[in-house]
Amino acid sequence: MTGTATSDTRVRLIDAAADLIAAAPGEDFSLRAVCDAVGVKMPTLYHFFGSKQGLIDAVVERGFDLYLGEKAAMESSGDPIQDIRAGWDAHVAFGLANPGFYTLMYGKVRPGYSPAAQSRPSEILLALTTRAADQGRLVVAPEQAAAHVLVTNVGVTLRQIVLAAADPELSAAVREGTIAAITGTGAQPRNPLAAAVEIAAAHPDVLGRAETQLLVEWLTKLGEQSPAAPTA
């Protein structure tokens, strides 16, 4: 078997497993059914993946490749908080469109185990929260902010998959509550400049993306030069 044929067979096995998983999200699937779909014998599957878990890990990796491919195509607003909002919505949309992949990527829990591929989107999110922290816009550490966003985003997505119904109002409400929690804007604003930054970032369509980004930069610089606002 040539290298090209070997690669093609492996990809076809992953695709067949993904199709079976997508057809019945959350349910077990048969290795025999995967092999029958591709027209190979069980030893061939074990040659490529070693075990059923090895095949599942390959499908998870493929799911994250698809997810990150979509994220890479997204245009950054230039504002980290607004990009967290956009990333949240893209995460939910991917889960609803790909429930088979998503339930393996985030819904299969094995104590003490985290798929290696799961770290890639987490690194993107952490980069955004780190930028927000550098701008003085978080009330928690960037690592905690990233974890807060991820767990609530996953929870909202899994709930909608379980209910087999999109609920954009619920997603938006939880998203804004999460952002308010990590930025400290849910109740008493930290100071007027911080409040102005968050308002501008939340409504980039009012001034336009370039103008909003410039305004955020100006307000952030002013905040760096101003004494801290007194707390209640």
JSON list of N, CA, C and O in Angstrom, two decimals, residues 167-209:
[
{"chain": "A", "resi": 167, "resn": "ASP", "atom": "N", "xyz": [-30.95, 28.61, 21.27]},
{"chain": "A", "resi": 167, "resn": "ASP", "atom": "CA", "xyz": [-31.56, 29.60, 22.16]},
{"chain": "A", "resi": 167, "resn": "ASP", "atom": "C", "xyz": [-30.63, 30.81, 22.21]},
{"chain": "A", "resi": 167, "resn": "ASP", "atom": "O", "xyz": [-29.87, 30.99, 23.17]},
{"chain": "A", "resi": 168, "resn": "PRO", "atom": "N", "xyz": [-30.65, 31.65, 21.17]},
{"chain": "A", "resi": 168, "resn": "PRO", "atom": "CA", "xyz": [-29.72, 32.78, 21.11]},
{"chain": "A", "resi": 168, "resn": "PRO", "atom": "C", "xyz": [-29.88, 33.77, 22.26]},
{"chain": "A", "resi": 168, "resn": "PRO", "atom": "O", "xyz": [-28.90, 34.39, 22.68]},
{"chain": "A", "resi": 169, "resn": "GLU", "atom": "N", "xyz": [-31.08, 33.91, 22.77]},
{"chain": "A", "resi": 169, "resn": "GLU", "atom": "CA", "xyz": [-31.28, 34.85, 23.89]},
{"chain": "A", "resi": 169, "resn": "GLU", "atom": "C", "xyz": [-30.58, 34.34, 25.15]},
{"chain": "A", "resi": 169, "resn": "GLU", "atom": "O", "xyz": [-29.94, 35.11, 25.87]},
{"chain": "A", "resi": 170, "resn": "LEU", "atom": "N", "xyz": [-30.69, 33.05, 25.43]},
{"chain": "A", "resi": 170, "resn": "LEU", "atom": "CA", "xyz": [-30.00, 32.47, 26.57]},
{"chain": "A", "resi": 170, "resn": "LEU", "atom": "C", "xyz": [-28.49, 32.62, 26.40]},
{"chain": "A", "resi": 170, "resn": "LEU", "atom": "O", "xyz": [-27.78, 33.03, 27.33]},
{"chain": "A", "resi": 171, "resn": "SER", "atom": "N", "xyz": [-27.99, 32.28, 25.21]},
{"chain": "A", "resi": 171, "resn": "SER", "atom": "CA", "xyz": [-26.56, 32.36, 24.96]},
{"chain": "A", "resi": 171, "resn": "SER", "atom": "C", "xyz": [-26.05, 33.78, 25.16]},
{"chain": "A", "resi": 171, "resn": "SER", "atom": "O", "xyz": [-25.02, 34.00, 25.81]},
{"chain": "A", "resi": 172, "resn": "ALA", "atom": "N", "xyz": [-26.77, 34.76, 24.62]},
{"chain": "A", "resi": 172, "resn": "ALA", "atom": "CA", "xyz": [-26.34, 36.15, 24.75]},
{"chain": "A", "resi": 172, "resn": "ALA", "atom": "C", "xyz": [-26.37, 36.60, 26.20]},
{"chain": "A", "resi": 172, "resn": "ALA", "atom": "O", "xyz": [-25.47, 37.33, 26.66]},
{"chain": "A", "resi": 173, "resn": "ALA", "atom": "N", "xyz": [-27.40, 36.19, 26.94]},
{"chain": "A", "resi": 173, "resn": "ALA", "atom": "CA", "xyz": [-27.51, 36.59, 28.34]},
{"chain": "A", "resi": 173, "resn": "ALA", "atom": "C", "xyz": [-26.36, 36.02, 29.18]},
{"chain": "A", "resi": 173, "resn": "ALA", "atom": "O", "xyz": [-25.76, 36.74, 29.99]},
{"chain": "A", "resi": 174, "resn": "VAL", "atom": "N", "xyz": [-26.04, 34.74, 28.97]},
{"chain": "A", "resi": 174, "resn": "VAL", "atom": "CA", "xyz": [-24.94, 34.12, 29.71]},
{"chain": "A", "resi": 174, "resn": "VAL", "atom": "C", "xyz": [-23.61, 34.73, 29.28]},
{"chain": "A", "resi": 174, "resn": "VAL", "atom": "O", "xyz": [-22.73, 34.98, 30.12]},
{"chain": "A", "resi": 175, "resn": "ARG", "atom": "N", "xyz": [-23.46, 34.99, 27.99]},
{"chain": "A", "resi": 175, "resn": "ARG", "atom": "CA", "xyz": [-22.24, 35.61, 27.47]},
{"chain": "A", "resi": 175, "resn": "ARG", "atom": "C", "xyz": [-21.99, 36.97, 28.14]},
{"chain": "A", "resi": 175, "resn": "ARG", "atom": "O", "xyz": [-20.90, 37.23, 28.63]},
{"chain": "A", "resi": 176, "resn": "GLU", "atom": "N", "xyz": [-23.01, 37.82, 28.16]},
{"chain": "A", "resi": 176, "resn": "GLU", "atom": "CA", "xyz": [-22.84, 39.15, 28.74]},
{"chain": "A", "resi": 176, "resn": "GLU", "atom": "C", "xyz": [-22.64, 39.08, 30.25]},
{"chain": "A", "resi": 176, "resn": "GLU", "atom": "O", "xyz": [-21.90, 39.88, 30.82]},
{"chain": "A", "resi": 177, "resn": "GLY", "atom": "N", "xyz": [-23.31, 38.12, 30.91]},
{"chain": "A", "resi": 177, "resn": "GLY", "atom": "CA", "xyz": [-23.08, 37.95, 32.34]},
{"chain": "A", "resi": 177, "resn": "GLY", "atom": "C", "xyz": [-21.65, 37.52, 32.64]},
{"chain": "A", "resi": 177, "resn": "GLY", "atom": "O", "xyz": [-21.04, 37.97, 33.62]},
{"chain": "A", "resi": 178, "resn": "THR", "atom": "N", "xyz": [-21.11, 36.67, 31.78]},
{"chain": "A", "resi": 178, "resn": "THR", "atom": "CA", "xyz": [-19.74, 36.20, 31.95]},
{"chain": "A", "resi": 178, "resn": "THR", "atom": "C", "xyz": [-18.75, 37.34, 31.74]},
{"chain": "A", "resi": 178, "resn": "THR", "atom": "O", "xyz": [-17.80, 37.52, 32.51]},
{"chain": "A", "resi": 179, "resn": "ILE", "atom": "N", "xyz": [-18.96, 38.12, 30.69]},
{"chain": "A", "resi": 179, "resn": "ILE", "atom": "CA", "xyz": [-18.07, 39.25, 30.41]},
{"chain": "A", "resi": 179, "resn": "ILE", "atom": "C", "xyz": [-18.16, 40.28, 31.53]},
{"chain": "A", "resi": 179, "resn": "ILE", "atom": "O", "xyz": [-17.14, 40.85, 31.96]},
{"chain": "A", "resi": 180, "resn": "ALA", "atom": "N", "xyz": [-19.37, 40.52, 32.05]},
{"chain": "A", "resi": 180, "resn": "ALA", "atom": "CA", "xyz": [-19.52, 41.45, 33.16]},
{"chain": "A", "resi": 180, "resn": "ALA", "atom": "C", "xyz": [-18.76, 40.96, 34.38]},
{"chain": "A", "resi": 180, "resn": "ALA", "atom": "O", "xyz": [-18.15, 41.75, 35.12]},
{"chain": "A", "resi": 181, "resn": "ALA", "atom": "N", "xyz": [-18.77, 39.64, 34.61]},
{"chain": "A", "resi": 181, "resn": "ALA", "atom": "CA", "xyz": [-18.09, 39.07, 35.78]},
{"chain": "A", "resi": 181, "resn": "ALA", "atom": "C", "xyz": [-16.57, 39.24, 35.69]},
{"chain": "A", "resi": 181, "resn": "ALA", "atom": "O", "xyz": [-15.92, 39.55, 36.69]},
{"chain": "A", "resi": 182, "resn": "ILE", "atom": "N", "xyz": [-15.99, 39.06, 34.52]},
{"chain": "A", "resi": 182, "resn": "ILE", "atom": "CA", "xyz": [-14.53, 39.13, 34.41]},
{"chain": "A", "resi": 182, "resn": "ILE", "atom": "C", "xyz": [-14.04, 40.56, 34.25]},
{"chain": "A", "resi": 182, "resn": "ILE", "atom": "O", "xyz": [-12.87, 40.84, 34.53]},
{"chain": "A", "resi": 183, "resn": "THR", "atom": "N", "xyz": [-14.92, 41.47, 33.80]},
{"chain": "A", "resi": 183, "resn": "THR", "atom": "CA", "xyz": [-14.50, 42.86, 33.63]},
{"chain": "A", "resi": 183, "resn": "THR", "atom": "C", "xyz": [-14.94, 43.75, 34.79]},
{"chain": "A", "resi": 183, "resn": "THR", "atom": "O", "xyz": [-14.52, 44.90, 34.88]},
{"chain": "A", "resi": 184, "resn": "GLY", "atom": "N", "xyz": [-15.80, 43.24, 35.67]},
{"chain": "A", "resi": 184, "resn": "GLY", "atom": "CA", "xyz": [-16.26, 44.02, 36.80]},
{"chain": "A", "resi": 184, "resn": "GLY", "atom": "C", "xyz": [-17.25, 45.10, 36.43]},
{"chain": "A", "resi": 184, "resn": "GLY", "atom": "O", "xyz": [-17.40, 46.09, 37.15]},
{"chain": "A", "resi": 185, "resn": "THR", "atom": "N", "xyz": [-17.96, 44.92, 35.32]},
{"chain": "A", "resi": 185, "resn": "THR", "atom": "CA", "xyz": [-18.91, 45.94, 34.87]},
{"chain": "A", "resi": 185, "resn": "THR", "atom": "C", "xyz": [-20.35, 45.53, 35.13]},
{"chain": "A", "resi": 185, "resn": "THR", "atom": "O", "xyz": [-21.28, 46.18, 34.64]},
{"chain": "A", "resi": 186, "resn": "GLY", "atom": "N", "xyz": [-20.55, 44.46, 35.90]},
{"chain": "A", "resi": 186, "resn": "GLY", "atom": "CA", "xyz": [-21.90, 43.99, 36.13]},
{"chain": "A", "resi": 186, "resn": "GLY", "atom": "C", "xyz": [-22.71, 44.86, 37.06]},
{"chain": "A", "resi": 186, "resn": "GLY", "atom": "O", "xyz": [-23.92, 44.98, 36.94]},
{"chain": "A", "resi": 187, "resn": "ALA", "atom": "N", "xyz": [-22.04, 45.52, 37.99]},
{"chain": "A", "resi": 187, "resn": "ALA", "atom": "CA", "xyz": [-22.76, 46.36, 38.95]},
{"chain": "A", "resi": 187, "resn": "ALA", "atom": "C", "xyz": [-22.18, 47.76, 38.92]},
{"chain": "A", "resi": 187, "resn": "ALA", "atom": "O", "xyz": [-22.49, 48.55, 38.04]},
{"chain": "A", "resi": 188, "resn": "GLN", "atom": "N", "xyz": [-21.28, 48.08, 39.85]},
{"chain": "A", "resi": 188, "resn": "GLN", "atom": "CA", "xyz": [-20.68, 49.40, 39.90]},
{"chain": "A", "resi": 188, "resn": "GLN", "atom": "C", "xyz": [-19.44, 49.43, 39.00]},
{"chain": "A", "resi": 188, "resn": "GLN", "atom": "O", "xyz": [-18.50, 48.69, 39.22]},
{"chain": "A", "resi": 189, "resn": "PRO", "atom": "N", "xyz": [-19.41, 50.29, 37.98]},
{"chain": "A", "resi": 189, "resn": "PRO", "atom": "CA", "xyz": [-18.22, 50.36, 37.13]},
{"chain": "A", "resi": 189, "resn": "PRO", "atom": "C", "xyz": [-17.00, 50.77, 37.97]},
{"chain": "A", "resi": 189, "resn": "PRO", "atom": "O", "xyz": [-17.11, 51.54, 38.92]},
{"chain": "A", "resi": 190, "resn": "ARG", "atom": "N", "xyz": [-15.84, 50.28, 37.57]},
{"chain": "A", "resi": 190, "resn": "ARG", "atom": "CA", "xyz": [-14.62, 50.62, 38.29]},
{"chain": "A", "resi": 190, "resn": "ARG", "atom": "C", "xyz": [-14.32, 52.11, 38.19]},
{"chain": "A", "resi": 190, "resn": "ARG", "atom": "O", "xyz": [-13.90, 52.76, 39.12]},
{"chain": "A", "resi": 191, "resn": "ASN", "atom": "N", "xyz": [-14.51, 52.70, 37.03]},
{"chain": "A", "resi": 191, "resn": "ASN", "atom": "CA", "xyz": [-14.33, 54.12, 36.83]},
{"chain": "A", "resi": 191, "resn": "ASN", "atom": "C", "xyz": [-14.98, 54.50, 35.51]},
{"chain": "A", "resi": 191, "resn": "ASN", "atom": "O", "xyz": [-15.27, 53.63, 34.68]},
{"chain": "A", "resi": 192, "resn": "PRO", "atom": "N", "xyz": [-15.23, 55.78, 35.27]},
{"chain": "A", "resi": 192, "resn": "PRO", "atom": "CA", "xyz": [-15.94, 56.18, 34.04]},
{"chain": "A", "resi": 192, "resn": "PRO", "atom": "C", "xyz": [-15.21, 55.79, 32.77]},
{"chain": "A", "resi": 192, "resn": "PRO", "atom": "O", "xyz": [-15.84, 55.43, 31.77]},
{"chain": "A", "resi": 193, "resn": "LEU", "atom": "N", "xyz": [-13.86, 55.84, 32.77]},
{"chain": "A", "resi": 193, "resn": "LEU", "atom": "CA", "xyz": [-13.12, 55.48, 31.56]},
{"chain": "A", "resi": 193, "resn": "LEU", "atom": "C", "xyz": [-13.29, 53.99, 31.24]},
{"chain": "A", "resi": 193, "resn": "LEU", "atom": "O", "xyz": [-13.48, 53.62, 30.08]},
{"chain": "A", "resi": 194, "resn": "ALA", "atom": "N", "xyz": [-13.24, 53.15, 32.28]},
{"chain": "A", "resi": 194, "resn": "ALA", "atom": "CA", "xyz": [-13.44, 51.71, 32.06]},
{"chain": "A", "resi": 194, "resn": "ALA", "atom": "C", "xyz": [-14.83, 51.45, 31.51]},
{"chain": "A", "resi": 194, "resn": "ALA", "atom": "O", "xyz": [-15.01, 50.62, 30.61]},
{"chain": "A", "resi": 195, "resn": "ALA", "atom": "N", "xyz": [-15.83, 52.15, 32.07]},
{"chain": "A", "resi": 195, "resn": "ALA", "atom": "CA", "xyz": [-17.19, 51.97, 31.58]},
{"chain": "A", "resi": 195, "resn": "ALA", "atom": "C", "xyz": [-17.31, 52.40, 30.12]},
{"chain": "A", "resi": 195, "resn": "ALA", "atom": "O", "xyz": [-17.97, 51.74, 29.32]},
{"chain": "A", "resi": 196, "resn": "ALA", "atom": "N", "xyz": [-16.64, 53.51, 29.77]},
{"chain": "A", "resi": 196, "resn": "ALA", "atom": "CA", "xyz": [-16.70, 54.00, 28.38]},
{"chain": "A", "resi": 196, "resn": "ALA", "atom": "C", "xyz": [-16.04, 53.02, 27.42]},
{"chain": "A", "resi": 196, "resn": "ALA", "atom": "O", "xyz": [-16.53, 52.79, 26.31]},
{"chain": "A", "resi": 197, "resn": "VAL", "atom": "N", "xyz": [-14.93, 52.42, 27.86]},
{"chain": "A", "resi": 197, "resn": "VAL", "atom": "CA", "xyz": [-14.25, 51.42, 27.03]},
{"chain": "A", "resi": 197, "resn": "VAL", "atom": "C", "xyz": [-15.17, 50.25, 26.74]},
{"chain": "A", "resi": 197, "resn": "VAL", "atom": "O", "xyz": [-15.28, 49.77, 25.60]},
{"chain": "A", "resi": 198, "resn": "GLU", "atom": "N", "xyz": [-15.86, 49.75, 27.78]},
{"chain": "A", "resi": 198, "resn": "GLU", "atom": "CA", "xyz": [-16.72, 48.60, 27.60]},
{"chain": "A", "resi": 198, "resn": "GLU", "atom": "C", "xyz": [-17.92, 48.92, 26.71]},
{"chain": "A", "resi": 198, "resn": "GLU", "atom": "O", "xyz": [-18.34, 48.11, 25.89]},
{"chain": "A", "resi": 199, "resn": "ILE", "atom": "N", "xyz": [-18.48, 50.12, 26.86]},
{"chain": "A", "resi": 199, "resn": "ILE", "atom": "CA", "xyz": [-19.61, 50.52, 26.02]},
{"chain": "A", "resi": 199, "resn": "ILE", "atom": "C", "xyz": [-19.17, 50.59, 24.56]},
{"chain": "A", "resi": 199, "resn": "ILE", "atom": "O", "xyz": [-19.86, 50.10, 23.65]},
{"chain": "A", "resi": 200, "resn": "ALA", "atom": "N", "xyz": [-18.01, 51.20, 24.30]},
{"chain": "A", "resi": 200, "resn": "ALA", "atom": "CA", "xyz": [-17.51, 51.32, 22.93]},
{"chain": "A", "resi": 200, "resn": "ALA", "atom": "C", "xyz": [-17.24, 49.94, 22.33]},
{"chain": "A", "resi": 200, "resn": "ALA", "atom": "O", "xyz": [-17.60, 49.66, 21.18]},
{"chain": "A", "resi": 201, "resn": "ALA", "atom": "N", "xyz": [-16.62, 49.06, 23.12]},
{"chain": "A", "resi": 201, "resn": "ALA", "atom": "CA", "xyz": [-16.29, 47.72, 22.62]},
{"chain": "A", "resi": 201, "resn": "ALA", "atom": "C", "xyz": [-17.52, 46.89, 22.33]},
{"chain": "A", "resi": 201, "resn": "ALA", "atom": "O", "xyz": [-17.54, 46.08, 21.41]},
{"chain": "A", "resi": 202, "resn": "ALA", "atom": "N", "xyz": [-18.58, 47.12, 23.11]},
{"chain": "A", "resi": 202, "resn": "ALA", "atom": "CA", "xyz": [-19.81, 46.35, 22.93]},
{"chain": "A", "resi": 202, "resn": "ALA", "atom": "C", "xyz": [-20.63, 46.80, 21.74]},
{"chain": "A", "resi": 202, "resn": "ALA", "atom": "O", "xyz": [-21.50, 46.07, 21.27]},
{"chain": "A", "resi": 203, "resn": "HIS", "atom": "N", "xyz": [-20.34, 47.99, 21.21]},
{"chain": "A", "resi": 203, "resn": "HIS", "atom": "CA", "xyz": [-21.14, 48.54, 20.11]},
{"chain": "A", "resi": 203, "resn": "HIS", "atom": "C", "xyz": [-20.24, 49.08, 19.00]},
{"chain": "A", "resi": 203, "resn": "HIS", "atom": "O", "xyz": [-20.25, 50.28, 18.69]},
{"chain": "A", "resi": 204, "resn": "PRO", "atom": "N", "xyz": [-19.43, 48.20, 18.37]},
{"chain": "A", "resi": 204, "resn": "PRO", "atom": "CA", "xyz": [-18.50, 48.67, 17.35]},
{"chain": "A", "resi": 204, "resn": "PRO", "atom": "C", "xyz": [-19.19, 49.19, 16.09]},
{"chain": "A", "resi": 204, "resn": "PRO", "atom": "O", "xyz": [-18.58, 49.87, 15.28]},
{"chain": "A", "resi": 205, "resn": "ASP", "atom": "N", "xyz": [-20.48, 48.85, 15.93]},
{"chain": "A", "resi": 205, "resn": "ASP", "atom": "CA", "xyz": [-21.20, 49.27, 14.74]},
{"chain": "A", "resi": 205, "resn": "ASP", "atom": "C", "xyz": [-21.58, 50.75, 14.79]},
{"chain": "A", "resi": 205, "resn": "ASP", "atom": "O", "xyz": [-21.91, 51.34, 13.75]},
{"chain": "A", "resi": 206, "resn": "VAL", "atom": "N", "xyz": [-21.53, 51.36, 15.96]},
{"chain": "A", "resi": 206, "resn": "VAL", "atom": "CA", "xyz": [-21.93, 52.77, 16.09]},
{"chain": "A", "resi": 206, "resn": "VAL", "atom": "C", "xyz": [-20.91, 53.68, 15.43]},
{"chain": "A", "resi": 206, "resn": "VAL", "atom": "O", "xyz": [-21.25, 54.55, 14.62]},
{"chain": "A", "resi": 207, "resn": "LEU", "atom": "N", "xyz": [-19.63, 53.49, 15.77]},
{"chain": "A", "resi": 207, "resn": "LEU", "atom": "CA", "xyz": [-18.57, 54.35, 15.22]},
{"chain": "A", "resi": 207, "resn": "LEU", "atom": "C", "xyz": [-17.86, 53.72, 14.03]},
{"chain": "A", "resi": 207, "resn": "LEU", "atom": "O", "xyz": [-17.22, 54.42, 13.26]},
{"chain": "A", "resi": 208, "resn": "GLY", "atom": "N", "xyz": [-17.96, 52.40, 13.92]},
{"chain": "A", "resi": 208, "resn": "GLY", "atom": "CA", "xyz": [-17.16, 51.68, 12.93]},
{"chain": "A", "resi": 208, "resn": "GLY", "atom": "C", "xyz": [-16.00, 51.00, 13.63]},
{"chain": "A", "resi": 208, "resn": "GLY", "atom": "O", "xyz": [-15.54, 51.46, 14.69]},
{"chain": "A", "resi": 209, "resn": "ARG", "atom": "N", "xyz": [-15.49, 49.90, 13.07]},
{"chain": "A", "resi": 209, "resn": "ARG", "atom": "CA", "xyz": [-14.48, 49.11, 13.75]},
{"chain": "A", "resi": 209, "resn": "ARG", "atom": "C", "xyz": [-13.19, 49.89, 13.97]},
{"chain": "A", "resi": 209, "resn": "ARG", "atom": "O", "xyz": [-12.63, 49.89, 15.07]}
]
